[in-house]
XYZ file of C-alpha atoms in Angstrom:
559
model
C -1.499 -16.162 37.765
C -3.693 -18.835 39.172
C -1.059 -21.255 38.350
C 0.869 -19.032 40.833
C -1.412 -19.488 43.213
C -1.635 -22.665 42.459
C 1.971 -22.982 43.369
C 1.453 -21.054 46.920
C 4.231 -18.958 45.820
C 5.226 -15.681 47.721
C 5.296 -13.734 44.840
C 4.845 -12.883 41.242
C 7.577 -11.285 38.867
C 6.478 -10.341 35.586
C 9.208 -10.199 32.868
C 9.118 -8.079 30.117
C 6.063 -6.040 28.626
C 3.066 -5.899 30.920
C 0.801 -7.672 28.241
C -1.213 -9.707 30.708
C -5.103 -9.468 31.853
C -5.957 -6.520 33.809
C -8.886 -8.680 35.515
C -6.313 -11.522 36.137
C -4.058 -9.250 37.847
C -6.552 -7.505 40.012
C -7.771 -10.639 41.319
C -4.001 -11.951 41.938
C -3.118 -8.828 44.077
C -5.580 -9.920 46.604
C -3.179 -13.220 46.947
C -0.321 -12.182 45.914
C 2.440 -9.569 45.616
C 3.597 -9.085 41.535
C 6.409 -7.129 40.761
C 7.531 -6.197 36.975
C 11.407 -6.341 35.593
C 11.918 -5.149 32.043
C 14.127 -8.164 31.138
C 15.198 -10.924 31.787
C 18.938 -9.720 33.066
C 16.654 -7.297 35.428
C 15.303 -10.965 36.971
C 18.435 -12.386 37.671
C 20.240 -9.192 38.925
C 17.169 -9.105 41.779
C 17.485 -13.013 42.190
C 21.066 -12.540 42.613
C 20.440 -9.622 45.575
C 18.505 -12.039 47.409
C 19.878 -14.891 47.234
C 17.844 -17.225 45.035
C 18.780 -19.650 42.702
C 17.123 -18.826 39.346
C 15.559 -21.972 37.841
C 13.822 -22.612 34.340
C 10.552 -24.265 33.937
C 10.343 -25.457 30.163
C 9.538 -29.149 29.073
C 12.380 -29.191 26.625
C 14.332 -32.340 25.729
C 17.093 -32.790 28.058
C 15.358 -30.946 31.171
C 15.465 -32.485 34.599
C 11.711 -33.959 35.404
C 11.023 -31.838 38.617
C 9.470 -34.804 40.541
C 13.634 -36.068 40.539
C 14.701 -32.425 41.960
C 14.723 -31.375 45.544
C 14.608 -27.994 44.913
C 15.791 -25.804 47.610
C 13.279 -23.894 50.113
C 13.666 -20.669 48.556
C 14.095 -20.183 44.776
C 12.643 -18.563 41.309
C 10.960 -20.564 39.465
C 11.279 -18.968 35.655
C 8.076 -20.153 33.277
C 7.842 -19.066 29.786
C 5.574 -17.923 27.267
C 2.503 -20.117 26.586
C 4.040 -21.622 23.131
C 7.916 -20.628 22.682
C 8.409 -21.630 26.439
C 11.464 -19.528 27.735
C 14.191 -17.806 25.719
C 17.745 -18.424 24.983
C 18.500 -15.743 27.005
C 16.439 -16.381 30.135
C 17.997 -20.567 29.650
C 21.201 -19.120 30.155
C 20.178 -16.901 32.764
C 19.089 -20.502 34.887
C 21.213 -22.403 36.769
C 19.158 -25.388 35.277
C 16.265 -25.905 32.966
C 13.414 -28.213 34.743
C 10.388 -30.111 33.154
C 6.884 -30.998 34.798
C 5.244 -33.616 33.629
C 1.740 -32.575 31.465
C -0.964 -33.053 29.733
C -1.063 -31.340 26.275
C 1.595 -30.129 23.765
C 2.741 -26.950 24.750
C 6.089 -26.102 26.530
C 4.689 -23.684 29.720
C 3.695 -25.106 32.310
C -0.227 -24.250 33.048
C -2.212 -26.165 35.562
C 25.701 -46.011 40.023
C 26.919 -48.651 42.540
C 25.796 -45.763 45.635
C 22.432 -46.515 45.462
C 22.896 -50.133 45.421
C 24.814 -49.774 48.643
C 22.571 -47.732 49.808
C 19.641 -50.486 49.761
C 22.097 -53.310 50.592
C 22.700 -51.753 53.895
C 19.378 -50.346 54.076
C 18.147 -54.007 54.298
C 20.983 -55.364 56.841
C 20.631 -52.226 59.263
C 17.152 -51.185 58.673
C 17.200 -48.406 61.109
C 20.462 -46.592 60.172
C 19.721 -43.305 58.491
C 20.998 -43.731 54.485
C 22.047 -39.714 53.130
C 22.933 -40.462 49.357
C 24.247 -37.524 47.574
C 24.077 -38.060 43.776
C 25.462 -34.881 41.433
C 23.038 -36.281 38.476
C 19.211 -36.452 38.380
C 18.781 -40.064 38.306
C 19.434 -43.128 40.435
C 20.053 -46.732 39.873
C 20.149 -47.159 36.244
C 22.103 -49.033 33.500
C 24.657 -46.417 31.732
C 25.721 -49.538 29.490
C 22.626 -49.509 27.919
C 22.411 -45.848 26.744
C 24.202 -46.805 23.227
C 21.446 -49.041 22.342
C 18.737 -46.791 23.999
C 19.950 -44.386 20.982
C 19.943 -46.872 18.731
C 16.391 -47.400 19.091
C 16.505 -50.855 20.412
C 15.467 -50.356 24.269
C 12.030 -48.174 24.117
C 13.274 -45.300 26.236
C 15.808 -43.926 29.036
C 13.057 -45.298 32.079
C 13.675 -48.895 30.332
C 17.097 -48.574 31.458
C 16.267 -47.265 35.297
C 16.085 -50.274 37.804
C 15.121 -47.992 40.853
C 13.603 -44.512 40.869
C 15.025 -41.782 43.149
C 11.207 -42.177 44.556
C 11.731 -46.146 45.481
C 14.575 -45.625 47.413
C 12.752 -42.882 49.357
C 10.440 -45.151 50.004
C 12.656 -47.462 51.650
C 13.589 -44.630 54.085
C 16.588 -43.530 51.725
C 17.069 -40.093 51.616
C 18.531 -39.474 48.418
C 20.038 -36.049 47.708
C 19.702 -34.857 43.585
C 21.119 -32.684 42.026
C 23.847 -32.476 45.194
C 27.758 -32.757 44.080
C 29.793 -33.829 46.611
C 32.933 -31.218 46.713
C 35.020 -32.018 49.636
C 35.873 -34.445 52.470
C 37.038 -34.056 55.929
C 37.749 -37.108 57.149
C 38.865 -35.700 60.371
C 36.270 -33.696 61.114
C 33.991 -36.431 59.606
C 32.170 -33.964 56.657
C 31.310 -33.924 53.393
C 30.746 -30.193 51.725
C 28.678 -30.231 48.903
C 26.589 -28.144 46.189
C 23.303 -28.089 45.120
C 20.617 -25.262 43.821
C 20.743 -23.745 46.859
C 24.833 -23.665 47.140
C 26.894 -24.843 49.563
C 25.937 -27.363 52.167
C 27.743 -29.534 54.804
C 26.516 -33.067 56.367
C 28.342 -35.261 58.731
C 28.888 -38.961 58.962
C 29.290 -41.693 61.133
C 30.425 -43.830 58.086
C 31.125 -43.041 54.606
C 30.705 -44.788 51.281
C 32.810 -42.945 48.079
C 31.138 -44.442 44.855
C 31.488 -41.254 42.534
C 32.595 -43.517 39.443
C 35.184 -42.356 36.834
C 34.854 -39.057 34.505
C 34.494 -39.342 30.317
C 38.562 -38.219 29.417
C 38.863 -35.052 27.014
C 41.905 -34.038 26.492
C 43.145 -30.523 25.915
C 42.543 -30.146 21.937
C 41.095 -27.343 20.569
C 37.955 -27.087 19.767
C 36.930 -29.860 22.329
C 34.702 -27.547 24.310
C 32.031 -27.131 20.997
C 28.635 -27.868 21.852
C 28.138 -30.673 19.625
C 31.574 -32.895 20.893
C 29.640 -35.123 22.844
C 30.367 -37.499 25.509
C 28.014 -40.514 26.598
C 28.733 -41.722 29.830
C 24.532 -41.493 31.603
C 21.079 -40.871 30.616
C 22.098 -37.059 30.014
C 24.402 -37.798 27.740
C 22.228 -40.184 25.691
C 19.623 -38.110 25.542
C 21.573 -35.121 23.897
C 23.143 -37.161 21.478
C 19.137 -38.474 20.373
C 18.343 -34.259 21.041
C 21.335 -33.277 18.321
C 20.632 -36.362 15.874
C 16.913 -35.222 15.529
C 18.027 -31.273 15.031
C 19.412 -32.698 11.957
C 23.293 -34.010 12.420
C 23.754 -36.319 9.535
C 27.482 -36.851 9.404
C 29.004 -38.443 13.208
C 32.388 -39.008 13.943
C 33.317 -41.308 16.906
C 36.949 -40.633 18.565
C 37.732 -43.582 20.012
C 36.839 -47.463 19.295
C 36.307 -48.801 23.094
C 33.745 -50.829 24.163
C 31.568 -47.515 24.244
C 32.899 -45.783 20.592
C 32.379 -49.020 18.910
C 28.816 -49.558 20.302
C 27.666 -45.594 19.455
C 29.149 -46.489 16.285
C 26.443 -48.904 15.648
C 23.647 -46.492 17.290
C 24.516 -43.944 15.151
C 24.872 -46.208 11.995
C 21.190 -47.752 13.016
C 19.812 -43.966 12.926
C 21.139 -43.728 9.594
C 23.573 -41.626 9.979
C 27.053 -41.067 8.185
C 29.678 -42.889 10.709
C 33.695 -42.100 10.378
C 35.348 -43.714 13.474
C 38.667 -42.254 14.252
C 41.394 -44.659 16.611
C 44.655 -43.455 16.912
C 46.008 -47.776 17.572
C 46.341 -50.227 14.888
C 42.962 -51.664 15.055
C 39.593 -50.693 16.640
C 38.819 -51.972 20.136
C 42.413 -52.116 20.578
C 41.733 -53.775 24.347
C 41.853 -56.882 22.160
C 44.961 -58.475 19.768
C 45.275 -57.175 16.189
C 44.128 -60.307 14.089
C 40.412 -59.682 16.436
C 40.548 -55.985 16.478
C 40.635 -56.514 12.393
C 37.677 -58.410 12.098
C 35.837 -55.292 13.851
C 37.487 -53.078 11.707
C 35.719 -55.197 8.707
C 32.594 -55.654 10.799
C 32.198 -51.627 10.521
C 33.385 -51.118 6.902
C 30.845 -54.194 5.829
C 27.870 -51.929 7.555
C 29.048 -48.698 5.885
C 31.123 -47.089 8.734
C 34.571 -45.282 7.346
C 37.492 -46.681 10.096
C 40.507 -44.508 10.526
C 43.282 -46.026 12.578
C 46.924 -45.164 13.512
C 45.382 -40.987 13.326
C 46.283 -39.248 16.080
C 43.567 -36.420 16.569
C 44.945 -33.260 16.697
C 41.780 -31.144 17.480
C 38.356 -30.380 15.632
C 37.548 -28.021 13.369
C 34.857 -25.335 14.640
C 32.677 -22.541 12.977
C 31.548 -19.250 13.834
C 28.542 -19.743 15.813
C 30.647 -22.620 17.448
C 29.333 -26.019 16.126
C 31.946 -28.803 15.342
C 32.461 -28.929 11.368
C 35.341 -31.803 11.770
C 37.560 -33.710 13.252
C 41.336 -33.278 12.822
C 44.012 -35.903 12.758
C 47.772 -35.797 11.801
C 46.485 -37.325 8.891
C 43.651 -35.147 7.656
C 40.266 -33.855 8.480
C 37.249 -35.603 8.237
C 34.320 -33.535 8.372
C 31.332 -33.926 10.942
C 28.586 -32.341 12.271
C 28.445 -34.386 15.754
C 31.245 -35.719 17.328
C 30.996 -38.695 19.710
C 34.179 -38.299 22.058
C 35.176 -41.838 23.483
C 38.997 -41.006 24.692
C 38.051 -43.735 27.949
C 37.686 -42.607 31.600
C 39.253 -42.043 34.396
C 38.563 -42.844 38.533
C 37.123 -39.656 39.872
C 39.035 -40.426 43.079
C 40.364 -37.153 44.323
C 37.718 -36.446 46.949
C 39.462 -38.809 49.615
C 42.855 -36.969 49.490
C 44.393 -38.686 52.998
C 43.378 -42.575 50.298
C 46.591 -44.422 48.861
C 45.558 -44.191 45.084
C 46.719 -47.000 42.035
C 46.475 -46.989 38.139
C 44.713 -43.608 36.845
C 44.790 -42.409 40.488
C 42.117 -44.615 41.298
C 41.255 -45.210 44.834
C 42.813 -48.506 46.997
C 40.712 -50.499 49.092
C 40.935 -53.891 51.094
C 38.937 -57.302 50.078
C 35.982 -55.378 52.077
C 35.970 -52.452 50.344
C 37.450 -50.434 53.049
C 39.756 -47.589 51.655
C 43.497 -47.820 52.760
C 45.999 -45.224 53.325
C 49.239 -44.810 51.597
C 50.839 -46.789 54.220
C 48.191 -49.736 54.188
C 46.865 -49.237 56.903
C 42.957 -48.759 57.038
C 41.087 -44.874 56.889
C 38.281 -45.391 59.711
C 35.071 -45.785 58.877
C 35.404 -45.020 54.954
C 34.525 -47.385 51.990
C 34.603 -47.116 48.223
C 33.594 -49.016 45.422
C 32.456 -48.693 41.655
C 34.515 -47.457 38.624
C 36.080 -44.792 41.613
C 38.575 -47.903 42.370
C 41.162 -49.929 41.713
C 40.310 -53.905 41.740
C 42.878 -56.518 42.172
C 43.840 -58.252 38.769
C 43.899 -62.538 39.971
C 45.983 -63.783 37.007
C 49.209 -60.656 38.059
C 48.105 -60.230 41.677
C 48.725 -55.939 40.267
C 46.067 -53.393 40.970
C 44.063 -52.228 37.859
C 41.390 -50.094 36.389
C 38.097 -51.947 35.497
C 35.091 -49.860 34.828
C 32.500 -52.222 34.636
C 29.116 -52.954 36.063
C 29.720 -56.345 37.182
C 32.344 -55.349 39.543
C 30.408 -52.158 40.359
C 27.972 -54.431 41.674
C 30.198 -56.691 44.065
C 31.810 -54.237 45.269
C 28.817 -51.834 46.365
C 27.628 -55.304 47.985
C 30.847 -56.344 49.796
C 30.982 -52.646 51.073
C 27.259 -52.252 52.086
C 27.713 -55.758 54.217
C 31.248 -54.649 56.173
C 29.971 -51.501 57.063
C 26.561 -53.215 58.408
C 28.879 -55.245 60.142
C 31.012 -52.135 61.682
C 27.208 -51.024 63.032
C 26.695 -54.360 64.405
C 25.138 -56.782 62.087
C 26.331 -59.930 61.213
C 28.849 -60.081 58.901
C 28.719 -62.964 55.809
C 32.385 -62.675 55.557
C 32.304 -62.255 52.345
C 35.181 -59.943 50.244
C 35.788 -58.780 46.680
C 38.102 -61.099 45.755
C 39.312 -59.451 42.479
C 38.626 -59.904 38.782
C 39.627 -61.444 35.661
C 39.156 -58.533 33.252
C 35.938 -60.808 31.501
C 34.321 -58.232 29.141
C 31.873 -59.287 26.377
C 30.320 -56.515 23.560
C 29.020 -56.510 20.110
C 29.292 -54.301 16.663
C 25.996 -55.631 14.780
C 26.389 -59.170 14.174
C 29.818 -59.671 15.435
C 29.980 -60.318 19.053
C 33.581 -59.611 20.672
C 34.452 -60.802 24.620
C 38.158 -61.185 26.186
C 38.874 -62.640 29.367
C 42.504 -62.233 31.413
C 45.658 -60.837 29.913
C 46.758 -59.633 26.359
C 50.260 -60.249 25.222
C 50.875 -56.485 26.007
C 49.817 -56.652 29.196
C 51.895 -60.232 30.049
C 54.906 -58.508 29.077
C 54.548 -55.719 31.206
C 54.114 -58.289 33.602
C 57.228 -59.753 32.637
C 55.511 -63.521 32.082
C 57.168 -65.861 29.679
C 54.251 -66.712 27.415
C 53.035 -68.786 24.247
C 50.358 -67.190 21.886
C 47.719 -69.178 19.527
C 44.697 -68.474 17.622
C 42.267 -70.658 16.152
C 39.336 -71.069 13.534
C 35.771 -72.826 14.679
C 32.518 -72.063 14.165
C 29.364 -71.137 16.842
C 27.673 -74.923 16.483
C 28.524 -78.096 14.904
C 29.809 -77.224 11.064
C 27.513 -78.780 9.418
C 24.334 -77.604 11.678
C 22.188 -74.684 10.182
C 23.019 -71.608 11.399
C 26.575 -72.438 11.940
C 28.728 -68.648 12.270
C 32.203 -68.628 11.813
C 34.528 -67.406 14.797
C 37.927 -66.830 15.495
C 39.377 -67.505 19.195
C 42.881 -65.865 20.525
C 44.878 -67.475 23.967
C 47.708 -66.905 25.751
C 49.409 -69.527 27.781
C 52.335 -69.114 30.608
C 55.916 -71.312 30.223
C 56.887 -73.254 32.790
C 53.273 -73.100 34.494
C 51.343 -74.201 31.742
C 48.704 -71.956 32.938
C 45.898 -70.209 30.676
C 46.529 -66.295 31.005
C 43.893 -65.140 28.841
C 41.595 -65.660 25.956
C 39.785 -63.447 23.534
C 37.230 -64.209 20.991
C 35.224 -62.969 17.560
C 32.341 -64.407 15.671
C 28.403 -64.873 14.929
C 25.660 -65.229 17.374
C 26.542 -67.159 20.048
C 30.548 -66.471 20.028
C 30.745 -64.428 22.710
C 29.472 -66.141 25.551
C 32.464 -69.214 25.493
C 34.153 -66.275 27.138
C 32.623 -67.086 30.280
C 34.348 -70.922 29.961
C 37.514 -69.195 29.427
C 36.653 -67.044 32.588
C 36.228 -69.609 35.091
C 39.401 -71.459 33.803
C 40.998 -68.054 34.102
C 39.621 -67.572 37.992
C 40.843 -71.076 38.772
C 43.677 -70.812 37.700
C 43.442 -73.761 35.260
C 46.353 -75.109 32.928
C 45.679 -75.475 29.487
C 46.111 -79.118 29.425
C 43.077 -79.362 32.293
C 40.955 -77.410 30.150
C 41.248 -79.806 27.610
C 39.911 -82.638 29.748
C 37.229 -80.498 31.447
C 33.983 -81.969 31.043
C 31.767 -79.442 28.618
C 28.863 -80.342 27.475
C 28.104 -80.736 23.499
C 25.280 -81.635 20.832
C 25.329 -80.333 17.512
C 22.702 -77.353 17.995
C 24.804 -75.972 20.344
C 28.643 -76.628 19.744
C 31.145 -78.748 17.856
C 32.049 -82.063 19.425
C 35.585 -80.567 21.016
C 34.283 -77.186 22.296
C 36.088 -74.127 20.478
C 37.931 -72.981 23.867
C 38.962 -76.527 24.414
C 40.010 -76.666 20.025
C 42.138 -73.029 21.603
C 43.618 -75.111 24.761
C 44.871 -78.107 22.773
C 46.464 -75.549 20.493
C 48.370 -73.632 23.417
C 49.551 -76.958 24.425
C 51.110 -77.673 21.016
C 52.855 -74.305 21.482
C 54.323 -75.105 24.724
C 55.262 -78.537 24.049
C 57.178 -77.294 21.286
């Protein structure tokens, strides 16, 4: 009750038995109104009647901090018992479960590329008034760190946050949590959507779409048991660390992207029992056969079981509706937490009256600005982040690349065009496209591709030469010296380099980024093996491995 009070609520609702102090209560009725309901159901029925969102308070794992809510002006705010905190039933009865932050142990409570717009224009237009509308509970944070955030290496989830909800506010941003966007008028110049308090409607002068791309699960049954998992943000991760410390000892991961691989490593660094399931030839299968099998040895070496060419058919669930395995065409491999990493898709469907590419992704301009299906320009509306399509330089062919570097040019590019549609100066700079450059790691082995695979040059109908290599990370005979094998594609006729992809110790991974500019220049393999790199035995061999790739290509072609 003082709590209450503390709180300046308008009332008090006691659930349950009246087992509270008389005195207490006497002294509350001079403040404050109480009111009794037998259960919990009773609660929600009344809530219901008037209105009010029902929302738990309980600092369990996996409940949204209240200082990242805006809660709506009228609402219920649900505490439970001093130790237990609240039921299962009156969870369920919440439309979400919050936390406070406390001192003590007990659980009651007594005494992604929008934001970065966001501040971009915030800084160009200072007095423009910023309305960001974010479904989730966080802003501004690194989702590609969650997998090692569960593995223990990065200390916690605020490691991983680069701006609080709180900073932007600060900066006059008035950021919207817990607020899903649901529809978009473009016409009438609206955007309907939901948050605790239901529906709600604001209006724009100019809009920015960044609502990234949606974890794919596709229609398999048992998919919907609470312990198939998804990571794709800070949520995610932190119900994955919630399940593994309830005890899951046996993880399966379905899928072996850049995100199944590296939860493959989290889990195995937790100790856990790791079965990865790929339906391809090879794990990471974004990357040629003869690299995708030194993962798939990578994993085996640290214990992991690898199943490929299995096509999963659905998972095995029990009674009380916990995953017991996952089902292939091949057999079943049991698991007690399932890590589902089918890829994602662009959640683009908010901006029906947008031309949409690969995955239904969304089309924009070099600015960002979001085109119609007949090219032309939709006024006054930009997009960017994993929500788009970006411009592939090496097949000039839209594509599908959900990464944070682009994420991050884009969100700039668009925050500076529309600054410039309210006036400011424009730099005249545009997102100019990408190279597909990618770079990740499976415990010691460090993986990176840059440009095309030989699947994807075919579909582009190139004529094209193929050649691998063997080098190592320094000089051969230099301590420390990690083997690594390097992949490249080459064009006839042009000569050109169309793509390279590489395996190998500490240190492998970043010649990528050599392989990238050649790639963005549009370099021919014989100029790359004149380039000027640099080279002393701590650091590489004398010819540098991409250049030992190059002068291979060239053999190929000149044959």
């Amino acid at each position: 009750m003082r709590t209450a009070n503390a709180f300046n609520v308008a009332a008090v609702h006691v659930v349950g038995r009246r087992r509270w102090n008389r005195r207490g209560a006497m002294v509350t009725d001079r403040y404050l109104h109480v009111h009794h309901h037998a259960d919990v159901d009773a609660l929600a029925a009344w809530a219901e009647e008037q209105d009010l969102p029902l929302l738990g308070i309980d600092n369990l794992p996996g409940a949204v901090p209240l200082e990242t809510t805006t809660l709506p002006r009228a609402c219920v705010l649900l505490f439970g018992q001093e130790g237990p905190g609240l039921s299962d039933a009156a969870r369920a009865a919440c439309a979400t479960t919050l936390s406070i932050a406390q001192f003590g142990s007990t659980r009651s409570i007594n005494a992604g590329a929008a934001a970065a717009i966001a501040m971009h224009l915030n800084r160009l237009v200072p007095d423009v008034e910023v309305v960001v509308l974010e479904r989730g509970h966080h802003t501004s944070y690194s989702a590609c760190g969650v997998p090692y955030w569960v593995a223990g290496e990065v200390d916690g989830p605020d490691a991983l946050v680069a701006r609080t909800p709180e900073e932007h506010r600060e900066r006059g941003i008035d950021v919207r949590l817990g607020s899903e966007a649901t529809a978009v008028d473009t016409d009438a110049r609206t955007v309907t959507y939901r948050d605790l308090a239901g529906e709600q409607v604001v209006t724009y002068d100019r809009l920015v779409v960044a609502t990234g791309a949606r974890s794919i699960l596709p229609d398999l049954p048992g998919i919907d048991a609470g312990n198939v998992q998804t990571v794709k943000d800070l949520v995610d991760g932190q119900q994955v660390l919630d399940r593994i410390r309830a005890g899951a000892r046996r993880v399966a991961v379905v899928g072996s992207g850049y995100i199944g691989i590296e939860m493959a490593e989290a889990c195995l660094a937790q100790g856990l029992e790791v079965t990865v399931v790929e339906r391809e030839s090879t794990p990471l299968p974004i990357v040629e056969d003869e690299i995708g099998e030194l993962v798939a040895d990578a994993m085996r070496e640290k214990g992991a079981q690898v199943v490929t060419g299995a096509a999963v058919t659905g998972f095995g669930v029990r009674e009380d509706g916990a995953v017991t395995s996952v089902r292939t065409d091949e057999d079943d491999y049991p698991a007690d937490l399932v890590v589902a990493a089918f890829g994602v898709a662009p959640r683009g469907d908010l901006l029906t009256p947008a031309a949409t590419g690969p995955k239904d992704g969304i089309v924009t301009d070099d600015q960002q600005r979001v085109l119609r299906p007949d090219g032309s320009v939709l006024a006054d509306v930009w997009a960017a982040g994993d929500c788009v399509v970006t411009l592939d330089r090496l097949t000039r062919t839209p594509i599908h690349l959900p990464l944070g570097t682009h994420a991050n040019k884009q969100g700039m590019v668009a925050g500076e065009s529309l600054a410039a549609s309210l006036g400011a100066d424009w730099s005249g700079r545009v997102f100019p496209g990408a190279v597909q450059t990618a770079i990740t790691k499976f415990c010691d082995l460090e993986i990176a591709r840059a440009g095309l695979g030989r699947a994807q040059a075919d579909d582009a109908g190139l004529d094209v030469v193929s050649a691998s290599v063997e080098s190592t990370t320094v000089a051969g005979y230099y301590p420390g010296a990690e083997p690594m094998t390097l992949w490249g594609l080459a064009e006839r006729g042009t000569r050109r380099l169309l793509g390279v992809q590489v395996a190998g110790g500490r240190g492998a991974g970043a010649r990528i980024d050599v392989a990238a500019m050649a790639l963005w220049s549009q370099m021919s393999v014989d100029e790359l093996v004149m380039t000027d790199l640099s080279y002393a035995p701590p650091f590489s061999s004398v010819w540098s491995p991409v250049q030992v790739l190059a002068r291979a290509l060239v053999k190929r072609l000149d044959q």
